[in-house]
Amino acid sequence: MKKRVGIEALAVAVPRRYVDIEDLARARGVDPAKFTAGLGAKEMAVNDPGEDSVSLAATAAARLIQQQSVDTSRVGMLVVGTETGVDHSKPIASHVHGLLKLPRAMRTFDSQHACYGGTAGLMAAVEWIASGAGAGRTALVVCTDIARYGLKTAGEPTQGGGAVALLVSETPDLLALDVGLNGVCTSDVYDFWRPVGRREALVDGHYSITCYLDAMAGAYRGWRQRAMEQGLVRWDSKLPSEQLSRILYHVPFCKMARKAHAQVRLCDLEDAADSSPATPEARDEAAKSQASYDAQVAKSLGLNARVGNVYTASLYLALAGQLHAEGAALANQRIGLLSYGSGCCAEFYSGVVGEKAAERMARADLDTVLAKRERVSVEEYERLMNLPYDAPEAIAPEPGTFRLAEIHEHRRKYAGA
């Protein structure tokens, strides 16, 4: 019998402050609708220097362990997916391992490939367990990032920060992955990058969207072929993509999910020669189905709209939002997930939502995580953005959280939890 492997539980950590996206728009002399309707944003997480990618990762992982009563003696792998590492050699995973006082007999490493790094780490953990190499042990995969483009830049309203921790095991209460059915697509492009020594990323926005959609099309078609071979989807009155109950996308900004969903539908419409609309124009129009978007995508974006871009964690924040909203209703149903990382690599995979998904998500207490945040003014947001990264403010960590306390001789010291 094939092993069931996937995500058993998750937890989310976000910075303690946020700025209202309409406040930011007005401060920049922009019609708020450009950020709300145009990007799909409502709020944007604002981190201070004490809330770095290590502290967010450790907080999410500690929260997962506490909320879900994780037996850490059974954890045999810790992977951190990130593109905002704090050292060229020492991985965030080693910091998290030490802060959480995890067992020494485990594999720890970081996974970096822009926003795809978290999915790369998840697949490494899933395949380690599915192969039998894990010998019954579990894995922790933490996606942690801070999206930063700078004040008064084109990318400013698509910033954010946070972390999502995933427990991967042979008890996939949240999502049992269809192991081996993944579709992938890679290309060497410069659509988004952050040279060594820069805090802010560089991005060719329109080109990056094109790269995302192109790579996603290749990955989706690869998954669809394998899924058809296994009889999970087929050509019939419904498009193959419509046979998935929900589809979750990498979300650098919420409106991107709408573009991505239209592209997935267009792949099916272009390839369904016998039943596709006759002209390219008709296919494009059918791909933009509002009904399909509302049914398959819209409910996954609630958390992303309130946190912003979290790079590696964006897809898994969408997963958290989807299961928070509809965990019970989706039990035993198959969903699709699309991960994309600039540079670039895309991966489309699927899984079946577990019967205990709603119960597990209730323990994650996401409403409280968001409710505890403080709304700040644009002036305070700008002050925080201008603080030096190596001089964190002396703020006591809230219970159950970590903060960077100081950097001394290039060694980072953390407080809390």
Short mmCIF file of C-alpha atoms in Angstrom, two decimals:
data_model
loop_
_atom_site.label_atom_id
_atom_site.label_comp_id
_atom_site.label_asym_id
_atom_site.label_seq_id
_atom_site.Cartn_x
_atom_site.Cartn_y
_atom_site.Cartn_z
CA MET A 1 0.00 0.00 0.00
CA LYS A 2 1.34 3.41 -0.99
CA LYS A 3 2.22 5.67 1.95
CA ARG A 4 0.07 8.69 2.61
CA VAL A 5 2.44 11.60 3.12
CA GLY A 6 1.76 15.30 3.39
CA ILE A 7 1.08 18.22 5.69
CA GLU A 8 -0.21 17.26 9.13
CA ALA A 9 -0.55 20.77 10.57
CA LEU A 10 0.63 24.35 10.14
CA ALA A 11 1.16 27.57 12.07
CA VAL A 12 1.58 31.19 11.02
CA ALA A 13 3.67 34.06 12.39
CA VAL A 14 3.43 37.68 11.22
CA PRO A 15 5.02 40.96 12.33
CA ARG A 16 3.30 42.72 15.22
CA ARG A 17 2.41 45.79 13.13
CA TYR A 18 0.67 46.54 9.85
CA VAL A 19 -0.26 49.55 7.75
CA ASP A 20 -3.65 49.96 6.12
CA ILE A 21 -3.17 49.88 2.36
CA GLU A 22 -5.63 52.74 1.80
CA ASP A 23 -3.66 54.91 4.23
CA LEU A 24 -0.51 54.16 2.25
CA ALA A 25 -2.22 54.97 -1.04
CA ARG A 26 -3.46 58.34 0.20
CA ALA A 27 -0.02 59.19 1.59
CA ARG A 28 1.46 58.50 -1.83
CA GLY A 29 -1.17 60.57 -3.64
CA VAL A 30 -2.66 57.49 -5.29
CA ASP A 31 -6.32 56.52 -5.66
CA PRO A 32 -6.78 53.76 -3.03
CA ALA A 33 -8.58 51.64 -5.64
CA LYS A 34 -5.26 51.20 -7.44
CA PHE A 35 -3.97 49.24 -4.43
CA THR A 36 -7.22 47.61 -3.30
CA ALA A 37 -8.90 46.67 -6.58
CA GLY A 38 -5.74 46.78 -8.70
CA LEU A 39 -3.57 44.65 -6.41
CA GLY A 40 -6.18 43.02 -4.18
CA ALA A 41 -4.51 44.35 -1.01
CA LYS A 42 -6.10 45.44 2.27
CA GLU A 43 -3.27 45.58 4.78
CA MET A 44 0.52 45.20 4.67
CA ALA A 45 2.68 43.68 7.38
CA VAL A 46 5.44 45.96 8.68
CA ASN A 47 8.41 44.43 10.44
CA ASP A 48 11.01 46.17 12.58
CA PRO A 49 14.68 45.06 12.72
CA GLY A 50 13.91 42.76 15.66
CA GLU A 51 11.46 40.81 13.49
CA ASP A 52 13.88 39.27 11.02
CA SER A 53 13.44 36.09 9.01
CA VAL A 54 14.98 34.02 11.84
CA SER A 55 12.68 35.31 14.58
CA LEU A 56 9.59 34.89 12.39
CA ALA A 57 10.61 31.33 11.46
CA ALA A 58 11.33 30.37 15.05
CA THR A 59 8.05 31.89 16.24
CA ALA A 60 6.03 30.01 13.60
CA ALA A 61 7.78 26.72 14.39
CA ALA A 62 7.41 27.17 18.15
CA ARG A 63 3.75 28.01 17.68
CA LEU A 64 3.26 24.85 15.57
CA ILE A 65 4.91 22.68 18.20
CA GLN A 66 2.86 24.19 21.02
CA GLN A 67 -0.51 24.38 19.28
CA GLN A 68 -0.37 20.91 17.74
CA SER A 69 1.45 19.07 20.58
CA VAL A 70 4.26 18.01 18.25
CA ASP A 71 6.57 15.29 19.58
CA THR A 72 9.93 16.89 18.75
CA SER A 73 11.79 13.65 19.49
CA ARG A 74 10.32 12.28 16.25
CA VAL A 75 11.42 15.23 14.08
CA GLY A 76 14.26 14.11 11.84
CA MET A 77 14.50 16.99 9.37
CA LEU A 78 14.25 20.77 9.59
CA VAL A 79 14.20 22.73 6.33
CA VAL A 80 13.83 26.50 6.05
CA GLY A 81 12.79 27.95 2.71
CA THR A 82 13.80 31.59 2.39
CA GLU A 83 15.20 34.23 0.08
CA THR A 84 15.97 36.66 2.89
CA GLY A 85 18.69 34.78 4.72
CA VAL A 86 20.82 36.54 7.33
CA ASP A 87 24.20 34.95 6.59
CA HIS A 88 25.94 33.61 3.49
CA SER A 89 26.99 30.42 5.31
CA LYS A 90 25.07 29.86 8.54
CA PRO A 91 21.51 28.77 7.69
CA ILE A 92 18.37 30.06 9.35
CA ALA A 93 17.59 26.41 10.07
CA SER A 94 20.51 26.23 12.49
CA HIS A 95 19.19 29.26 14.41
CA VAL A 96 15.70 27.76 14.57
CA HIS A 97 17.12 24.42 15.68
CA GLY A 98 18.96 26.06 18.56
CA LEU A 99 16.18 28.41 19.62
CA LEU A 100 13.68 25.55 19.77
CA LYS A 101 16.18 23.20 21.43
CA LEU A 102 15.42 20.45 18.93
CA PRO A 103 17.17 17.05 18.98
CA ARG A 104 20.71 16.94 17.57
CA ALA A 105 20.04 13.82 15.51
CA MET A 106 18.39 15.59 12.60
CA ARG A 107 19.14 17.02 9.17
CA THR A 108 18.95 20.84 8.97
CA PHE A 109 19.40 23.12 5.96
CA ASP A 110 18.02 26.13 4.12
CA SER A 111 16.48 25.97 0.66
CA GLN A 112 16.87 29.00 -1.61
CA HIS A 113 15.29 29.65 -4.99
CA ALA A 114 13.42 32.94 -4.69
CA CYS A 115 9.78 32.28 -3.73
CA TYR A 116 10.04 28.60 -4.72
CA GLY A 117 12.44 27.74 -1.89
CA GLY A 118 9.70 26.72 0.53
CA THR A 119 8.14 24.29 -1.93
CA ALA A 120 11.58 22.85 -2.71
CA GLY A 121 11.99 22.20 1.00
CA LEU A 122 8.51 20.69 1.29
CA MET A 123 9.16 18.29 -1.57
CA ALA A 124 12.50 17.26 -0.07
CA ALA A 125 10.73 16.43 3.19
CA VAL A 126 7.81 14.64 1.52
CA GLU A 127 10.05 12.50 -0.66
CA TRP A 128 12.36 11.72 2.29
CA ILE A 129 9.40 10.35 4.21
CA ALA A 130 7.73 8.65 1.23
CA SER A 131 10.97 6.86 0.28
CA GLY A 132 11.21 5.28 3.71
CA ALA A 133 14.48 7.06 4.49
CA GLY A 134 12.72 8.95 7.26
CA ALA A 135 12.02 5.67 9.08
CA GLY A 136 8.77 6.92 10.56
CA ARG A 137 10.08 10.32 11.57
CA THR A 138 8.47 13.68 10.80
CA ALA A 139 9.85 16.87 9.27
CA LEU A 140 9.47 20.58 9.94
CA VAL A 141 9.42 22.86 6.90
CA VAL A 142 9.38 26.59 7.61
CA CYS A 143 8.84 29.23 4.92
CA THR A 144 10.00 32.64 6.15
CA ASP A 145 10.62 35.91 4.36
CA ILE A 146 10.46 39.69 4.44
CA ALA A 147 9.46 41.32 1.16
CA ARG A 148 11.10 44.73 0.96
CA TYR A 149 11.30 47.10 -2.01
CA GLY A 150 11.79 50.47 -0.32
CA LEU A 151 9.80 53.61 0.34
CA LYS A 152 7.97 55.29 -2.55
CA THR A 153 8.96 52.60 -5.04
CA ALA A 154 6.70 50.88 -7.54
CA GLY A 155 6.84 47.71 -5.44
CA GLU A 156 6.12 49.43 -2.13
CA PRO A 157 2.44 48.32 -1.85
CA THR A 158 3.46 44.69 -2.48
CA GLN A 159 5.75 44.37 0.54
CA GLY A 160 5.05 42.22 3.58
CA GLY A 161 6.56 39.62 5.87
CA GLY A 162 5.83 36.50 7.84
CA ALA A 163 6.41 32.78 8.20
CA VAL A 164 4.42 29.56 7.82
CA ALA A 165 5.61 26.38 9.56
CA LEU A 166 4.50 23.00 8.21
CA LEU A 167 4.61 19.63 9.96
CA VAL A 168 5.16 16.91 7.34
CA SER A 169 4.38 13.31 8.22
CA GLU A 170 2.58 10.08 7.40
CA THR A 171 -0.50 11.51 9.15
CA PRO A 172 -1.49 14.21 6.63
CA ASP A 173 -4.47 15.64 8.49
CA LEU A 174 -4.37 18.84 6.41
CA LEU A 175 -3.28 17.68 2.98
CA ALA A 176 -2.18 14.28 1.64
CA LEU A 177 0.03 15.01 -1.38
CA ASP A 178 -0.24 13.11 -4.66
CA VAL A 179 3.42 12.13 -4.48
CA GLY A 180 5.09 11.82 -7.88
CA LEU A 181 2.44 13.68 -9.89
CA ASN A 182 4.22 17.03 -9.73
CA GLY A 183 4.74 19.06 -12.89
CA VAL A 184 7.78 21.35 -13.04
CA CYS A 185 9.18 23.96 -15.42
CA THR A 186 12.45 25.88 -15.20
CA SER A 187 14.08 28.69 -17.18
CA ASP A 188 17.14 30.96 -16.72
CA VAL A 189 15.69 34.49 -16.53
CA TYR A 190 16.34 37.79 -14.73
CA ASP A 191 12.84 38.74 -13.69
CA PHE A 192 13.50 39.37 -9.98
CA TRP A 193 16.76 39.28 -8.06
CA ARG A 194 18.52 40.70 -5.00
CA PRO A 195 22.28 41.04 -5.44
CA VAL A 196 24.52 40.20 -2.48
CA GLY A 197 24.70 43.16 -0.12
CA ARG A 198 21.30 44.69 -1.01
CA ARG A 199 18.33 44.79 1.37
CA GLU A 200 15.88 45.69 -1.41
CA ALA A 201 15.11 43.41 -4.32
CA LEU A 202 15.28 44.38 -7.98
CA VAL A 203 12.35 43.41 -10.17
CA ASP A 204 11.25 43.75 -13.77
CA GLY A 205 7.56 43.67 -12.91
CA HIS A 206 5.85 43.07 -16.25
CA TYR A 207 8.53 40.61 -17.38
CA SER A 208 8.25 38.73 -14.07
CA ILE A 209 4.50 38.26 -14.60
CA THR A 210 5.20 36.89 -18.08
CA CYS A 211 7.84 34.51 -16.68
CA TYR A 212 5.44 33.37 -13.94
CA LEU A 213 2.64 32.60 -16.39
CA ASP A 214 4.93 30.86 -18.88
CA ALA A 215 6.57 28.63 -16.26
CA MET A 216 3.23 27.92 -14.63
CA ALA A 217 1.78 26.77 -17.96
CA GLY A 218 4.61 24.28 -18.38
CA ALA A 219 4.28 23.01 -14.82
CA TYR A 220 0.50 22.70 -15.00
CA ARG A 221 0.63 20.77 -18.28
CA GLY A 222 3.20 18.41 -16.75
CA TRP A 223 0.95 17.77 -13.74
CA ARG A 224 -2.12 17.34 -15.96
CA GLN A 225 -0.43 14.69 -18.08
CA ARG A 226 0.57 12.66 -15.02
CA ALA A 227 -2.83 13.13 -13.39
CA MET A 228 -4.55 11.88 -16.55
CA GLU A 229 -2.30 8.82 -16.63
CA GLN A 230 -3.45 8.07 -13.07
CA GLY A 231 -7.12 8.73 -13.89
CA LEU A 232 -7.42 11.69 -11.52
CA VAL A 233 -8.65 14.07 -14.22
CA ARG A 234 -9.84 13.62 -17.80
CA TRP A 235 -11.22 15.46 -20.79
CA ASP A 236 -15.01 15.61 -20.43
CA SER A 237 -17.71 18.23 -19.97
CA LYS A 238 -15.50 19.88 -17.35
CA LEU A 239 -11.99 21.12 -18.07
CA PRO A 240 -9.28 19.17 -16.21
CA SER A 241 -8.56 22.20 -14.03
CA GLU A 242 -12.25 22.42 -13.12
CA GLN A 243 -12.05 18.90 -11.71
CA LEU A 244 -9.94 20.24 -8.85
CA SER A 245 -12.11 21.59 -6.03
CA ARG A 246 -9.78 24.54 -5.45
CA ILE A 247 -6.53 25.83 -6.93
CA LEU A 248 -4.07 27.82 -4.82
CA TYR A 249 -1.40 30.02 -6.35
CA HIS A 250 1.81 31.75 -5.40
CA VAL A 251 0.61 35.22 -4.46
CA PRO A 252 3.15 38.09 -4.70
CA PHE A 253 0.01 40.24 -4.79
CA CYS A 254 -3.56 38.95 -4.69
CA LYS A 255 -4.53 40.04 -8.20
CA MET A 256 -1.81 37.71 -9.53
CA ALA A 257 -3.97 34.74 -8.56
CA ARG A 258 -6.64 35.91 -11.00
CA LYS A 259 -4.09 36.17 -13.82
CA ALA A 260 -2.68 32.74 -12.95
CA HIS A 261 -6.09 31.09 -12.86
CA ALA A 262 -6.99 32.47 -16.26
CA GLN A 263 -3.71 31.09 -17.62
CA VAL A 264 -4.40 27.60 -16.23
CA ARG A 265 -7.84 27.63 -17.85
CA LEU A 266 -6.33 28.88 -21.08
CA CYS A 267 -3.93 25.90 -21.10
CA ASP A 268 -6.94 23.57 -20.99
CA LEU A 269 -8.90 25.54 -23.57
CA GLU A 270 -5.98 25.65 -25.99
CA ASP A 271 -5.30 21.93 -25.60
CA ALA A 272 -8.94 20.76 -25.77
CA ALA A 273 -9.03 20.91 -29.57
CA ASP A 274 -12.40 19.25 -30.00
CA SER A 275 -14.37 21.32 -27.50
CA SER A 276 -12.46 24.58 -27.26
CA PRO A 277 -13.97 27.87 -28.46
CA ALA A 278 -13.14 28.36 -32.10
CA THR A 279 -11.09 31.56 -31.94
CA PRO A 280 -8.21 32.75 -29.72
CA GLU A 281 -10.35 35.70 -28.63
CA ALA A 282 -13.15 33.40 -27.51
CA ARG A 283 -10.67 31.21 -25.63
CA ASP A 284 -9.21 34.23 -23.84
CA GLU A 285 -12.67 35.33 -22.77
CA ALA A 286 -13.62 31.85 -21.53
CA ALA A 287 -10.36 31.65 -19.57
CA LYS A 288 -11.32 34.75 -17.58
CA SER A 289 -14.43 33.12 -16.12
CA GLN A 290 -15.49 35.03 -13.00
CA ALA A 291 -17.56 32.07 -11.83
CA SER A 292 -14.55 29.74 -11.97
CA TYR A 293 -12.35 32.22 -10.12
CA ASP A 294 -14.96 32.77 -7.42
CA ALA A 295 -15.50 29.05 -6.92
CA GLN A 296 -11.91 27.81 -7.07
CA VAL A 297 -9.63 30.65 -5.97
CA ALA A 298 -11.16 33.66 -4.22
CA LYS A 299 -11.55 32.22 -0.71
CA SER A 300 -7.86 31.34 -0.50
CA LEU A 301 -6.76 34.99 -0.52
CA GLY A 302 -8.13 36.29 2.77
CA LEU A 303 -4.85 36.10 4.71
CA ASN A 304 -2.64 37.23 1.83
CA ALA A 305 -4.75 40.37 1.40
CA ARG A 306 -4.12 41.26 5.04
CA VAL A 307 -0.43 40.38 5.28
CA GLY A 308 1.03 41.12 1.86
CA ASN A 309 3.86 39.39 0.05
CA VAL A 310 5.76 36.76 2.03
CA TYR A 311 7.77 35.27 -0.84
CA THR A 312 8.33 31.56 0.01
CA ALA A 313 5.39 31.56 2.43
CA SER A 314 2.88 33.15 0.03
CA LEU A 315 1.48 29.88 -1.33
CA TYR A 316 1.29 28.36 2.15
CA LEU A 317 -0.40 31.45 3.57
CA ALA A 318 -2.99 30.89 0.83
CA LEU A 319 -3.28 27.25 1.92
CA ALA A 320 -3.79 28.39 5.51
CA GLY A 321 -6.42 30.88 4.38
CA GLN A 322 -8.23 28.32 2.24
CA LEU A 323 -8.41 25.67 4.97
CA HIS A 324 -9.26 28.27 7.59
CA ALA A 325 -12.24 29.31 5.47
CA GLU A 326 -13.37 25.93 4.14
CA GLY A 327 -11.49 23.12 5.87
CA ALA A 328 -14.60 21.12 6.76
CA ALA A 329 -16.30 21.60 3.39
CA LEU A 330 -13.19 20.48 1.47
CA ALA A 331 -12.56 17.25 3.41
CA ASN A 332 -11.65 14.39 1.05
CA GLN A 333 -11.54 16.71 -1.96
CA ARG A 334 -8.55 17.22 -4.25
CA ILE A 335 -7.01 20.65 -4.65
CA GLY A 336 -4.18 21.96 -6.81
CA LEU A 337 -1.25 24.16 -5.76
CA LEU A 338 1.09 26.25 -7.90
CA SER A 339 4.46 27.44 -6.62
CA TYR A 340 6.67 29.90 -8.51
CA GLY A 341 10.11 31.31 -7.81
CA SER A 342 11.81 33.92 -9.95
CA GLY A 343 14.91 33.00 -11.80
CA CYS A 344 12.86 30.77 -12.42
CA CYS A 345 11.12 27.54 -11.42
CA ALA A 346 7.44 26.62 -11.18
CA GLU A 347 5.88 23.49 -9.71
CA PHE A 348 2.24 22.39 -9.86
CA TYR A 349 1.12 19.63 -7.50
CA SER A 350 -2.04 18.34 -5.91
CA GLY A 351 -3.34 16.70 -2.78
CA VAL A 352 -6.44 15.59 -0.92
CA VAL A 353 -7.68 17.63 2.04
CA GLY A 354 -7.83 15.61 5.24
CA GLU A 355 -10.92 14.89 7.30
CA LYS A 356 -9.33 16.60 10.30
CA ALA A 357 -8.33 19.75 8.42
CA ALA A 358 -10.89 21.97 10.15
CA GLU A 359 -9.90 20.66 13.57
CA ARG A 360 -6.20 21.25 12.89
CA MET A 361 -6.85 24.75 11.55
CA ALA A 362 -8.93 25.65 14.61
CA ARG A 363 -5.86 24.94 16.74
CA ALA A 364 -3.81 27.30 14.57
CA ASP A 365 -6.04 30.16 15.85
CA LEU A 366 -5.37 32.41 12.87
CA ASP A 367 -8.00 34.96 13.83
CA THR A 368 -6.12 35.69 17.06
CA VAL A 369 -2.76 35.88 15.25
CA LEU A 370 -4.11 38.71 13.08
CA ALA A 371 -6.22 40.39 15.76
CA LYS A 372 -3.22 40.91 18.06
CA ARG A 373 -1.45 43.12 15.52
CA GLU A 374 -1.20 46.90 15.86
CA ARG A 375 -2.23 49.23 13.05
CA VAL A 376 0.36 51.96 12.57
CA SER A 377 0.38 55.24 10.69
CA VAL A 378 2.27 55.73 7.46
CA GLU A 379 4.70 57.95 9.40
CA GLU A 380 5.46 55.12 11.84
CA TYR A 381 5.79 52.65 8.98
CA GLU A 382 8.34 54.95 7.33
CA ARG A 383 10.27 55.30 10.60
CA LEU A 384 10.47 51.52 10.95
CA MET A 385 11.58 51.13 7.34
CA ASN A 386 14.44 53.59 7.93
CA LEU A 387 15.83 51.84 11.01
CA PRO A 388 19.22 50.13 10.52
CA TYR A 389 18.84 46.36 10.21
CA ASP A 390 21.60 45.69 12.75
CA ALA A 391 20.21 47.83 15.59
CA PRO A 392 16.94 46.28 16.79
CA GLU A 393 14.86 48.31 19.21
CA ALA A 394 14.76 47.15 22.82
CA ILE A 395 11.27 45.67 22.78
CA ALA A 396 10.37 42.72 25.00
CA PRO A 397 9.14 39.73 22.95
CA GLU A 398 5.51 38.84 23.40
CA PRO A 399 4.89 35.45 25.05
CA GLY A 400 5.60 32.58 22.67
CA THR A 401 7.55 34.73 20.20
CA PHE A 402 11.19 35.46 19.41
CA ARG A 403 12.98 38.71 18.59
CA LEU A 404 16.46 39.61 17.44
CA ALA A 405 18.04 41.24 20.50
CA GLU A 406 21.44 42.27 19.15
CA ILE A 407 24.16 41.62 16.63
CA HIS A 408 27.60 41.52 18.23
CA GLU A 409 30.70 40.76 16.17
CA HIS A 410 28.40 39.47 13.43
CA ARG A 411 26.79 37.00 15.83
CA ARG A 412 23.04 37.26 16.19
CA LYS A 413 21.43 36.86 19.59
CA TYR A 414 17.71 36.26 20.09
CA ALA A 415 15.35 36.63 23.02
CA GLY A 416 11.96 35.19 23.81
CA ALA A 417 9.77 32.10 23.85
#
